[in-house]
Amino acid sequence: MVFPVIPSLLLAVAALSSSAVAHPNAHDAINAALPGTWHHPEDHPVRALFRRGDDGATYPAVGTPEWSAGLPTWEDDEKGMPTDGKGYPQVWIDALNAAVKAGNIPDIPPSTLDPTGFPKYADGLDPNGPVVCSATYKCRSNDSSEIWDAPDGVFASSFDDGPLPTSIALYNFLKQNNVTSTHFMIGGNIRDNPDAFKLAFDDLQSDIAVHTWTHPYMTTLTNLQVVGELGWTMKLIHDSTGGRVPKYWRPPFGDSDERVLAIAKNVFGLNTVIWNQEPHAHRANPFSSPSPLLPATPPSFHLPSTEDWSIGEANGATRPGVDANLKKWISGAKSPGLIILEHELTNDTVGAFMQAFPLIAQNGWNFKSLARMNSDTDPIYQNAVDDTGDVTPMTVGGPAAAPPAASTSSSSGAATGAAIGAAAPSASGSATGSAPAASGSGKVDSKDNGAGSFASPATWLVSVVAAAAFALA
């Protein structure tokens, strides 16, 4: 596939400045509200031409108070998911209990973060062994629902951490070049940046995937906390896309193991996506504003990546270094295909992709959205083939009545047939696991609104930082 290089490409890249928003672990970035709108209004004539399918249910309009009612709030985000599952839909707890009772969730204690902020396991548990098999330690699971590589010759495009004000320049660039990508979105960012989400899904018809609700180290969480991080993000995507249930998720920092992988697969039907570049030295202290959910010092070792998110931080990656790595990988071997960790986090992370984009076609890569990398006919969602067609009614954590047919693929692991996370009789006490909650991710002070859910979030004002970031973008 040949990609046109639009005349304004150089101007667009030159216009991008250095980091405007901190890594989403700094909650100023996660909760930056977006000014105005970048999508066509509901009554615009163009919507009649591109009306997408849905599951027939009625959902509150994205961005309204009714839409965000019952979601975890910013205050909840700062405390972490509850260890007792308070406020969760019962179907999620039932599905977890059933999976634990069936022996499908390994009984692995959560990891803890050592003084350098690196996940460590209890004595006697080998993170590179088949029992734990931590992706953080570069262990590749034998479970086919874990994905590391794209098919030969395929550049499988994806971005993490959106939607944010800095996402707008990326979305417009993708649209101008007539390509789509997979966006692993943070639930809290969708809640706080609904207009950017609508631009990505409604106007660009982007493929939406899960990047958790608060961006924690997932292996440090209890079973129920893992369920909350995935479940709330999936529910918000489901309610914002006409009932589509995501099929893919990416763990923050690539931090997954056999237990987390199994919960994602058996409770929610998710495929776990990592990435596959050459090694790159980790930079220290990448966060400008530490989150209470994270260690003060970041890990001394990470999976290889561009580390584009740390551009502009003390001891962080540099833009020339990121550009050089992208050029090296894109001009390198085509087996396996590329899954590069990229972010829509700052003007520099977006600008690095935009600068490298012409090289993808010049080097003969087949550019595809990661969710479509195996076949254009594979379902992008668990209950919908694509972003515009029919949707089979399905509850997050519950069974699909008749999932769409999918072509055979060697890399799409989690089953999208029969029941995904089907509700089952509760096995008392089995959902919580045997290990204590990770330090720094304590119990949420849930505010029950009488419907068994979190209280509605406050209406957030447009921030000066977000407006400035938009102006720069």
mmCIF file of N, CA and C in Angstrom, residues 20 347 463-473:
data_model
loop_
_atom_site.group_PDB
_atom_site.id
_atom_site.type_symbol
_atom_site.label_atom_id
_atom_site.label_comp_id
_atom_site.label_asym_id
_atom_site.label_seq_id
_atom_site.Cartn_x
_atom_site.Cartn_y
_atom_site.Cartn_z
ATOM 1 N N ALA A 20 3.940 18.747 25.879
ATOM 2 C CA ALA A 20 2.990 19.713 26.417
ATOM 3 C C ALA A 20 2.209 19.135 27.572
ATOM 4 N N ASN A 347 3.220 16.420 21.985
ATOM 5 C CA ASN A 347 3.484 16.832 20.612
ATOM 6 C C ASN A 347 4.695 16.110 20.032
ATOM 7 N N SER A 463 -9.195 23.287 31.031
ATOM 8 C CA SER A 463 -7.953 23.721 31.667
ATOM 9 C C SER A 463 -7.125 24.573 30.732
ATOM 10 N N VAL A 464 -6.342 25.476 31.332
ATOM 11 C CA VAL A 464 -5.484 26.340 30.544
ATOM 12 C C VAL A 464 -4.416 25.505 29.840
ATOM 13 N N VAL A 465 -3.941 24.471 30.545
ATOM 14 C CA VAL A 465 -2.929 23.627 29.937
ATOM 15 C C VAL A 465 -3.477 22.922 28.713
ATOM 16 N N ALA A 466 -4.713 22.419 28.803
ATOM 17 C CA ALA A 466 -5.304 21.733 27.663
ATOM 18 C C ALA A 466 -5.480 22.680 26.499
ATOM 19 N N ALA A 467 -5.912 23.890 26.780
ATOM 20 C CA ALA A 467 -6.080 24.855 25.692
ATOM 21 C C ALA A 467 -4.763 25.185 25.035
ATOM 22 N N ALA A 468 -3.717 25.293 25.859
ATOM 23 C CA ALA A 468 -2.402 25.582 25.294
ATOM 24 C C ALA A 468 -1.919 24.429 24.447
ATOM 25 N N ALA A 469 -2.155 23.195 24.947
ATOM 26 C CA ALA A 469 -1.738 22.033 24.172
ATOM 27 C C ALA A 469 -2.470 21.967 22.842
ATOM 28 N N PHE A 470 -3.755 22.293 22.858
ATOM 29 C CA PHE A 470 -4.523 22.298 21.624
ATOM 30 C C PHE A 470 -3.991 23.331 20.644
ATOM 31 N N ALA A 471 -3.648 24.512 21.160
ATOM 32 C CA ALA A 471 -3.127 25.558 20.300
ATOM 33 C C ALA A 471 -1.822 25.124 19.651
ATOM 34 N N LEU A 472 -0.978 24.436 20.451
ATOM 35 C CA LEU A 472 0.292 23.966 19.887
ATOM 36 C C LEU A 472 0.073 22.872 18.876
ATOM 37 N N ALA A 473 -0.958 22.010 19.132
ATOM 38 C CA ALA A 473 -1.217 20.912 18.212
ATOM 39 C C ALA A 473 -1.817 21.409 16.929
#
